[in-house]
Tab-separated table of C-alpha atoms and ligand atoms in Angstrom:
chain	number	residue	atom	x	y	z
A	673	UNK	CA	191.974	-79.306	287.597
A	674	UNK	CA	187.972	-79.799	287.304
A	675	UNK	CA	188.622	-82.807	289.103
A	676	UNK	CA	190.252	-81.841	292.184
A	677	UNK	CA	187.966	-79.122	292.248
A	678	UNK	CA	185.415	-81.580	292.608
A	679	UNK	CA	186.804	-83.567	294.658
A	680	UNK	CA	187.709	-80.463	296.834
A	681	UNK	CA	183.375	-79.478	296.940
A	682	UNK	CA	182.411	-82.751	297.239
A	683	UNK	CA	184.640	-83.354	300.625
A	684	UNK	CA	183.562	-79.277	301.923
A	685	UNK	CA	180.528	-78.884	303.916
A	686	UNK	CA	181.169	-75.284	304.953
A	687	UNK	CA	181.521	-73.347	302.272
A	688	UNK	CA	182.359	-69.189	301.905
A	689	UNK	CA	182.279	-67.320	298.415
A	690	UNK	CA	184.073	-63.442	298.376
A	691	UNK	CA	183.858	-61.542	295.463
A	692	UNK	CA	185.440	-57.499	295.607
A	693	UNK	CA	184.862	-54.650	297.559
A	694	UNK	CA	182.543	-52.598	295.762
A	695	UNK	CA	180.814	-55.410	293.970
A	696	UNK	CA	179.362	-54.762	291.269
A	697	UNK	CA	176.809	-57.180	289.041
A	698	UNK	CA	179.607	-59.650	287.617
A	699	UNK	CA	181.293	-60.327	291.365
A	700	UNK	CA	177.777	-60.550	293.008
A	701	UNK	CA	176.596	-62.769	289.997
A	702	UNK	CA	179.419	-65.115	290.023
A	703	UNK	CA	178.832	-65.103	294.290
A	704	UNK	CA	175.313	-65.627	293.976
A	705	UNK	CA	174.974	-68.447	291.136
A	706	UNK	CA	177.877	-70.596	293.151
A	707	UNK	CA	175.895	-69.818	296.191
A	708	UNK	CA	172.500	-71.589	295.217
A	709	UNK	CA	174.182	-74.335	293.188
A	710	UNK	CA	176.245	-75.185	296.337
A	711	UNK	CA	172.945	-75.135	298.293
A	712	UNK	CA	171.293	-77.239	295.768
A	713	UNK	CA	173.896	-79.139	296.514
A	714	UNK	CA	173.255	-79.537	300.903
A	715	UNK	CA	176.307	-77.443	301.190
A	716	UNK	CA	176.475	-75.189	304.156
A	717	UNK	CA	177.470	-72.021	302.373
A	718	UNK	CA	177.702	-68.369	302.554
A	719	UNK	CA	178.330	-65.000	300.476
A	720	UNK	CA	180.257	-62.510	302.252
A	721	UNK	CA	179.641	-59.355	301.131
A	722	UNK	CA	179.502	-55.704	303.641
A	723	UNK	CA	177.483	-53.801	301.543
A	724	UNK	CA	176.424	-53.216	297.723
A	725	UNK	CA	174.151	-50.797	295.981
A	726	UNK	CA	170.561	-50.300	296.622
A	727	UNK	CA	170.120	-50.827	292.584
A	728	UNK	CA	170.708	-55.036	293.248
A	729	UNK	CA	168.298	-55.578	296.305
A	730	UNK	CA	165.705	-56.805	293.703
A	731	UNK	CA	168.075	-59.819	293.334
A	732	UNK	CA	166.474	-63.029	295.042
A	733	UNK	CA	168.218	-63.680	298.230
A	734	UNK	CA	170.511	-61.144	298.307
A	735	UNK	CA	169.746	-60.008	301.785
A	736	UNK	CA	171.464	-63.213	303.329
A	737	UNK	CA	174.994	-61.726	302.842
A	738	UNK	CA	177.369	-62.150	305.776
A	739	UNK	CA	179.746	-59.694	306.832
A	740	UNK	CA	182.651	-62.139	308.279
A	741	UNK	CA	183.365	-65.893	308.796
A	742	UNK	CA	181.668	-66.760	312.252
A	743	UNK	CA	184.260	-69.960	312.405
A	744	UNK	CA	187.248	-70.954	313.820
A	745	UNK	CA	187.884	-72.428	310.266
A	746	UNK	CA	185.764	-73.996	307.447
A	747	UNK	CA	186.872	-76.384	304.456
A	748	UNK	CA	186.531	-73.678	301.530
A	749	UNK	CA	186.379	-70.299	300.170
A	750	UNK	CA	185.931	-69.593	296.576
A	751	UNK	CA	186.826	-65.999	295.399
A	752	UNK	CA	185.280	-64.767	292.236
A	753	UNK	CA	186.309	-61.918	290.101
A	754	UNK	CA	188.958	-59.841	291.838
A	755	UNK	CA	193.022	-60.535	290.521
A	756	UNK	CA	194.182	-59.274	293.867
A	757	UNK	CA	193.419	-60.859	297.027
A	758	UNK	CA	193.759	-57.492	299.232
A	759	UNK	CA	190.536	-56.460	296.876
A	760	UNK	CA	188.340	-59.051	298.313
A	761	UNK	CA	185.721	-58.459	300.731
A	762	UNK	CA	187.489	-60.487	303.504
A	763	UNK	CA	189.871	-60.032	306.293
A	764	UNK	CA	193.098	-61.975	306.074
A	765	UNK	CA	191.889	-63.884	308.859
A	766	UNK	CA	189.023	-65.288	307.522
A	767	UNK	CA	191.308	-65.753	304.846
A	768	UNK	CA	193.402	-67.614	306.252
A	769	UNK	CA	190.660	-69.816	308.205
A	770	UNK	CA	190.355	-71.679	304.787
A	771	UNK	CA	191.777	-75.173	304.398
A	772	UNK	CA	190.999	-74.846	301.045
A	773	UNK	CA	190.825	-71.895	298.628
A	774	UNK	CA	189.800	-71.896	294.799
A	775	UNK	CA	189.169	-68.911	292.242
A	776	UNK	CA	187.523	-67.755	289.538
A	777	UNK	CA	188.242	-64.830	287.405
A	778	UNK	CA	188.894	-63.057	284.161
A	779	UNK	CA	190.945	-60.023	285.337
A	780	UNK	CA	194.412	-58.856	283.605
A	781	UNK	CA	197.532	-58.884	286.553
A	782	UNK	CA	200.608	-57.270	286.300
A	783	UNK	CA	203.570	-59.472	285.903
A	784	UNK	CA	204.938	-59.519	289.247
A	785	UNK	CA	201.628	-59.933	291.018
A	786	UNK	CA	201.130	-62.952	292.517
A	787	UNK	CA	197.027	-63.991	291.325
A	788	UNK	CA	197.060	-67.381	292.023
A	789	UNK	CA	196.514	-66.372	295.383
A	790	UNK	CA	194.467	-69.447	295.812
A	791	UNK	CA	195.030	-73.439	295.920
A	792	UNK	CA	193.202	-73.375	292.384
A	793	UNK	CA	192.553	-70.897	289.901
A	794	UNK	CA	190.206	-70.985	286.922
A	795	UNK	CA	191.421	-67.563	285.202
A	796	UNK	CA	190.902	-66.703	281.667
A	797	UNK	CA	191.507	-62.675	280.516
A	798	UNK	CA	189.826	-63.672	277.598
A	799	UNK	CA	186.324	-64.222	278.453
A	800	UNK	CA	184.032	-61.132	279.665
A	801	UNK	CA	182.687	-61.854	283.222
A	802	UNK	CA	183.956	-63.995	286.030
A	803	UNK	CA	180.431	-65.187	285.335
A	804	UNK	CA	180.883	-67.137	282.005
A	805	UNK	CA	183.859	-69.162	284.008
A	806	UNK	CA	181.881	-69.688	287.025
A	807	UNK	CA	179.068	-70.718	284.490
A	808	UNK	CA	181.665	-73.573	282.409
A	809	UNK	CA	182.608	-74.302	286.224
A	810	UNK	CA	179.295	-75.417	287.165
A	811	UNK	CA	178.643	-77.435	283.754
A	812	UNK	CA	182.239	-78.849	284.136
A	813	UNK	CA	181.369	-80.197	287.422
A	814	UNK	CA	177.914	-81.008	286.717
A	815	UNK	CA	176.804	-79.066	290.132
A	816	UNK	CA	173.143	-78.496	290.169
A	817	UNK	CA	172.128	-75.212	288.445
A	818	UNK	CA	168.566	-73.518	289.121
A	819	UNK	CA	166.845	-70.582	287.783
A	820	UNK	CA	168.526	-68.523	290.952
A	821	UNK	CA	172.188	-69.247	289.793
A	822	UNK	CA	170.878	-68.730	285.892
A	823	UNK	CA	169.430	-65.226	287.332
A	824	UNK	CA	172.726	-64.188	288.460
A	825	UNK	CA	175.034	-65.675	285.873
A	826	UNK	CA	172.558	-63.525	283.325
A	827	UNK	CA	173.047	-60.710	285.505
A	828	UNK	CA	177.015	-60.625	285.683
A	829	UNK	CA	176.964	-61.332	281.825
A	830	UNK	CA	174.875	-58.142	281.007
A	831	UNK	CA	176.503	-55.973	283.055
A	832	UNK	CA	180.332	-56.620	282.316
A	833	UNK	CA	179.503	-57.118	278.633
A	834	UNK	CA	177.565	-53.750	278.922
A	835	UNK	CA	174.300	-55.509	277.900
A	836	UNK	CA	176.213	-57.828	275.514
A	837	UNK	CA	177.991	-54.869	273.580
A	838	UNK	CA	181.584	-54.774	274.207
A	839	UNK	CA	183.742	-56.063	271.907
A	840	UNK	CA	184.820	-58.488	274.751
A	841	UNK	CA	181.924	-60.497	274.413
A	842	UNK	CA	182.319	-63.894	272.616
A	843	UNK	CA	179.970	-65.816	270.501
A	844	UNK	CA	180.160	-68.449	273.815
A	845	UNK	CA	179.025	-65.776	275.923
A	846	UNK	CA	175.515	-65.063	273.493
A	847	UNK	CA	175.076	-68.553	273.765
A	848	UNK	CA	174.620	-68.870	277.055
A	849	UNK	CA	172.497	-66.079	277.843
A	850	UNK	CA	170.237	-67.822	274.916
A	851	UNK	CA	170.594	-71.260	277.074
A	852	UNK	CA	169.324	-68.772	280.285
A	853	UNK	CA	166.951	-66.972	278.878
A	854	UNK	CA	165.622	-70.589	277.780
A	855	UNK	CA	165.391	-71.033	281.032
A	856	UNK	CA	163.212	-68.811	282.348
A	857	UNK	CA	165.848	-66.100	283.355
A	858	UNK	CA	163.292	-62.515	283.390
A	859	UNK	CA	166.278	-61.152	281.152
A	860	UNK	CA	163.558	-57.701	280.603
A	861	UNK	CA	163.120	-57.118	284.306
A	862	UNK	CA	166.666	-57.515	285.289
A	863	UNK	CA	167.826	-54.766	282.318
A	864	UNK	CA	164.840	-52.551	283.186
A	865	UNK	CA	166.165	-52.842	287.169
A	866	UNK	CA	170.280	-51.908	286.325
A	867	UNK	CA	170.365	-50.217	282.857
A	868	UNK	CA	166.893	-48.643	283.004
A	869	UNK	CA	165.970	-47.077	286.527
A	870	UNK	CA	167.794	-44.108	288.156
A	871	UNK	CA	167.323	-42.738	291.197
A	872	UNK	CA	166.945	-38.902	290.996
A	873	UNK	CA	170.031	-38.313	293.442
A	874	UNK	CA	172.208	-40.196	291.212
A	875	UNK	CA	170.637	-38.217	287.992
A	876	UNK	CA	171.815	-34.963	289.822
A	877	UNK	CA	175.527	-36.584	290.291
A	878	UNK	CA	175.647	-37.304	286.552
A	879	UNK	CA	174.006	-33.652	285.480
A	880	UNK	CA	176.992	-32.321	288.399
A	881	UNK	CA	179.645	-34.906	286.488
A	882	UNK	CA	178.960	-33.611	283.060
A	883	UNK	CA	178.648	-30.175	284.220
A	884	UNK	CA	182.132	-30.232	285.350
A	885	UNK	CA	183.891	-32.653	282.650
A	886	UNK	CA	187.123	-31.313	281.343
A	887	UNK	CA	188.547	-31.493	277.947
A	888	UNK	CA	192.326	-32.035	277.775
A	889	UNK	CA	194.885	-33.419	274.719
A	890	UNK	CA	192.217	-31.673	272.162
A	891	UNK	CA	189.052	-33.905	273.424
A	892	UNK	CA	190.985	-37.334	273.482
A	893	UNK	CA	190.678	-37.485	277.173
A	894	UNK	CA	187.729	-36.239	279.497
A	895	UNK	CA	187.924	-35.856	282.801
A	896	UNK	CA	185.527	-35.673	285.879
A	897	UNK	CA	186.408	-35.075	289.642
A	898	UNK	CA	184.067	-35.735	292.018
A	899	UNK	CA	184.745	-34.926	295.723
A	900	UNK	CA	183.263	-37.486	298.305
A	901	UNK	CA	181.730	-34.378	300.179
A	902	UNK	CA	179.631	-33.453	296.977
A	903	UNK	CA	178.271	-37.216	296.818
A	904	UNK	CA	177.361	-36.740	300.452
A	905	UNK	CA	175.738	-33.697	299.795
A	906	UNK	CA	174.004	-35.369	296.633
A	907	UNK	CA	172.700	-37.829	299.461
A	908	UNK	CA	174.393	-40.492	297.540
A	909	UNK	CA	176.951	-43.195	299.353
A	910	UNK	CA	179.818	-44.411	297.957
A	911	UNK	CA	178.644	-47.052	296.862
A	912	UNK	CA	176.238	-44.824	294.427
A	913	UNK	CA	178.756	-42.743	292.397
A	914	UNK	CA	179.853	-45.390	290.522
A	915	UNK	CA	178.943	-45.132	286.200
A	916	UNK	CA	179.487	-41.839	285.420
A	917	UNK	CA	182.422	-43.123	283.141
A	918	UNK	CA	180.004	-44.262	280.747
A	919	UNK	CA	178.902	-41.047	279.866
A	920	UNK	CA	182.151	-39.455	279.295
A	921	UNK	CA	182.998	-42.246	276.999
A	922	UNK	CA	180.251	-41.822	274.347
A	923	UNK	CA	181.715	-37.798	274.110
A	924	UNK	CA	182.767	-37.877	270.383
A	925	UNK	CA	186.473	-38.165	270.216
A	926	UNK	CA	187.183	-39.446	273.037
A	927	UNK	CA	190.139	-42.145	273.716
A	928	UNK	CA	190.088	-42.417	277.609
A	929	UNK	CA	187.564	-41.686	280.074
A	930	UNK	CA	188.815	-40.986	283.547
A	931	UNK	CA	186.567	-40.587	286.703
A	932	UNK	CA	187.854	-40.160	289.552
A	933	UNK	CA	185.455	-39.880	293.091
A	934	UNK	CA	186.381	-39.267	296.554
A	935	UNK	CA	185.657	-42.085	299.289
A	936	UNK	CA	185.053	-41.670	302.543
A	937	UNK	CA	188.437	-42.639	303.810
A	938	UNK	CA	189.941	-39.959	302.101
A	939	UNK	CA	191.066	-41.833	298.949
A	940	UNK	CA	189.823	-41.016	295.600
A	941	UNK	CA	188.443	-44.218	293.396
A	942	UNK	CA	189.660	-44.080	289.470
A	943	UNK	CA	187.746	-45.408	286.798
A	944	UNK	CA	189.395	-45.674	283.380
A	945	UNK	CA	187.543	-46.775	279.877
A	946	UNK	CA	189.181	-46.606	276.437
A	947	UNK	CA	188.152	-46.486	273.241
A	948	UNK	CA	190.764	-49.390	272.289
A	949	UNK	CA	193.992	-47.080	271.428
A	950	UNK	CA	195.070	-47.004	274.914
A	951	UNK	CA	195.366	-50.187	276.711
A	952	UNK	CA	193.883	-48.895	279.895
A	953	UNK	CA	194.318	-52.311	282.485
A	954	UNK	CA	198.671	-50.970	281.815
A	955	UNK	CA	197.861	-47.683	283.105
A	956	UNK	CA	195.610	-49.113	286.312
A	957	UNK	CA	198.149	-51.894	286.721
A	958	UNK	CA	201.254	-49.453	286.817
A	959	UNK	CA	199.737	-47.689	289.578
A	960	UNK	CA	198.443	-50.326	291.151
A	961	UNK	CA	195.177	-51.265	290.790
A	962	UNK	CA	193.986	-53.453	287.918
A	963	UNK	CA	191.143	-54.600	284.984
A	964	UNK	CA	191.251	-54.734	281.550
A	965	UNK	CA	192.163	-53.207	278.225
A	966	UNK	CA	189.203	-51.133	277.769
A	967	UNK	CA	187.519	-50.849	281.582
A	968	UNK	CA	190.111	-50.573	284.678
A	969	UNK	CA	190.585	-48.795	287.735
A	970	UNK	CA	192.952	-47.942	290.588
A	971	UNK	CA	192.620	-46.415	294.307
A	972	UNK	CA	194.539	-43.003	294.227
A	973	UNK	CA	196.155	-42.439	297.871
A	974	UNK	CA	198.138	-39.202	297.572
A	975	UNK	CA	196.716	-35.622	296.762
A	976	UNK	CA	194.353	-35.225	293.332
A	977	UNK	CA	196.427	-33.011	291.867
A	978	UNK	CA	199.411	-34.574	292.229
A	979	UNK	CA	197.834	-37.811	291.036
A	980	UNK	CA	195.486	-36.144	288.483
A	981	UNK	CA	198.994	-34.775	286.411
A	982	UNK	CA	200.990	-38.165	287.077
A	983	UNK	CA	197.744	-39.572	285.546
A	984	UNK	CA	197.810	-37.674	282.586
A	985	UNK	CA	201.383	-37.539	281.496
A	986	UNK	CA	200.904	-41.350	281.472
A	987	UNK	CA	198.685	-40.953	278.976
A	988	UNK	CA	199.936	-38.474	276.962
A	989	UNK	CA	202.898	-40.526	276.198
A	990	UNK	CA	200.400	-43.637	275.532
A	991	UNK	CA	197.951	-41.562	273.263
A	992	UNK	CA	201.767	-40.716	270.447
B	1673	5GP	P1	185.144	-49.783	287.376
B	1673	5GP	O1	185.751	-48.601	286.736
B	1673	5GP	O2	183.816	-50.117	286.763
B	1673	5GP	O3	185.124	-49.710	288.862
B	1673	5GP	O4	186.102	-51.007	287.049
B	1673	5GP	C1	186.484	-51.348	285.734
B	1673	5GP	C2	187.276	-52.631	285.761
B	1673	5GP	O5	188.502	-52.444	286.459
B	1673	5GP	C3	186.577	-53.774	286.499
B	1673	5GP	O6	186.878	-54.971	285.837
B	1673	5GP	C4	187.175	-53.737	287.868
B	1673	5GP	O7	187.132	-54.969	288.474
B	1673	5GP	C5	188.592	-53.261	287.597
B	1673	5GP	N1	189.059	-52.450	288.720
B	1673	5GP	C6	188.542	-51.277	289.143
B	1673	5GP	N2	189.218	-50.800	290.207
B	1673	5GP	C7	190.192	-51.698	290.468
B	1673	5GP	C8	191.232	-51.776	291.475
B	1673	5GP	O8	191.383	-50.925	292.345
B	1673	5GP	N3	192.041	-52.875	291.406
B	1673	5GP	C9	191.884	-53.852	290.453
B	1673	5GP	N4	192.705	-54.892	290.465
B	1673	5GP	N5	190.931	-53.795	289.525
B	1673	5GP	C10	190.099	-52.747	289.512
B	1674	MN	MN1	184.054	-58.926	286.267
């Protein structure tokens, strides 16, 4: 499979890479690291992206994102980190303007979704970040790999493994951030950038989160509702109001973690953790979204309440 993949680059002069909507460090590191190897490489390529958070601008040439494919069609797209292909960044169209279509990621599917959306897929649930595949990707093919693409692989690595913490994180995965840091990655600025600044809006939406987190099922679950016209009013975008889960997590006690925030198309965006009783990525899946046993998530279309109690007689009957 390496090999046609090669094959596949080496014959592709225009080149797209999509990660997900709402990207956060692991789908804009995997974009980013294919990105300047493929350049290295006198590819033609581009990262379509229509927005991210304010908190990656530091990121070296982030700020040549495209929004669409300006092509009547182009040789490949490579899609990184999202198990569903209506969660990428890109219109069906520019889809479909692919003659060729490969991806990488590590995300859990339900059974009857169809994830090998693509021509080729490199998936493996196992490993922590679409970044350690796209990393054995790059050293499988022997594609050229600068301190740019070691900047972002290091990046999408820290941030899915929550700074190398989570219990997904494999001895493979410490290795490599060793093998980046090696080489020259500024591992210290990049933590102080995501884990380590705040801006004071987004301070206010956590003090607001906390303020109103509920207790239910005697502390096992906490849960925070955020409305999308309270993040406006916090001055923060969508984009912003992501995290929060993390807090409610470290409450003593607790098994799942639910946040749910209101987007500006009137759905509300759920984010689930666990403390490992609960498989969360079956809960996310069943209503469906999708992500893994201990971090998933799912787009809620129909009113909060409603949702909120479907939600949590779900878990009730998972927590027994
Ligand atoms: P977060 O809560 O940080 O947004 O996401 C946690 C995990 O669940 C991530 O791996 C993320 O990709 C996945 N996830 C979150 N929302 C969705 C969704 O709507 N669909 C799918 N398939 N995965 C999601
Ligand atoms: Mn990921």
């Amino acid at each position: 499979m390496f090999e046609k993949a090669k094959e596949i680059i080496n014959s592709s002069k225009d080149i797209y890479i999509v990660g997900h909507i709402n990207p956060d460090g692991d789908s804009i590191g995997s974009a980013f690291a294919l990105y300047y190897s493929l350049k290295e490489l006198g590819k033609n390529v581009n990262v379509i992206m229509k927005k991210h958070s304010d908190s990656f601008s530091f990121l070296p040439g982030i700020e040549n994102i495209v929004d669409h494919v300006d092509k009547n069609e182009y040789d490949l797209l490579i899609c990184v980190d999202s198990s569903q292909k209506s969660r990428l960044d890109i219109s069906d169209e520019d889809f479909n303007k692919a003659k060729h279509t490969i991806l990488i990621d590590h995300h859990r599917k339900a059974e009857t979704e169809d994830n090998n959306y693509c021509n080729l897929c490199f998936v493996d649930v196992n490993l922590p970040a679409a970044c350690q595949i796209v990393y054995n990707f790059i050293k499988k093919l022997n594609l050229p790999f600068n301190i740019n693409s070691a900047t972002y692989i290091y990046t999408g690595l820290m941030t899915d493994t929550g700074s190398f913490n989570y219990s997904s994180t494999t001895p493979e995965t410490l290795r490599i951030a060793a093998d980046l840091v090696e080489m020259g990655v500024d591992f210290a600025g990049i933590c102080q950038k995501l884990n380590d600044t705040i801006k004071e809006e987004k301070l206010r939406l956590i003090a607001y989160s906390i303020d109103n987190m509920e207790s239910i099922f005697d502390g096992k679950v906490r849960y925070v509702y955020v409305s999308y016209e309270k993040i406006k009013s916090l001055n923060l975008d969508e984009e912003d109001a992501e995290g929060v889960t993390n807090y409610l997590r470290k409450v003593k006690g607790t098994e799942v973690a639910i946040y749910v925030r209101g987007r500006s198309d009137g759905t509300n965006k759920v984010s689930l953790r666990s403390a490992g009783l609960v498989d969360v990525s079956k809960i996310a899946i069943s209503f469906g979204g999708g992500g893994h046993q201990r971090a998933a998530g799912y787009t809620m279309y129909e009113e909060i309440n409603v949702e909120k109690e479907r939600l949590l007689n779900m878990i009730e009957v998972m927590l027994k």
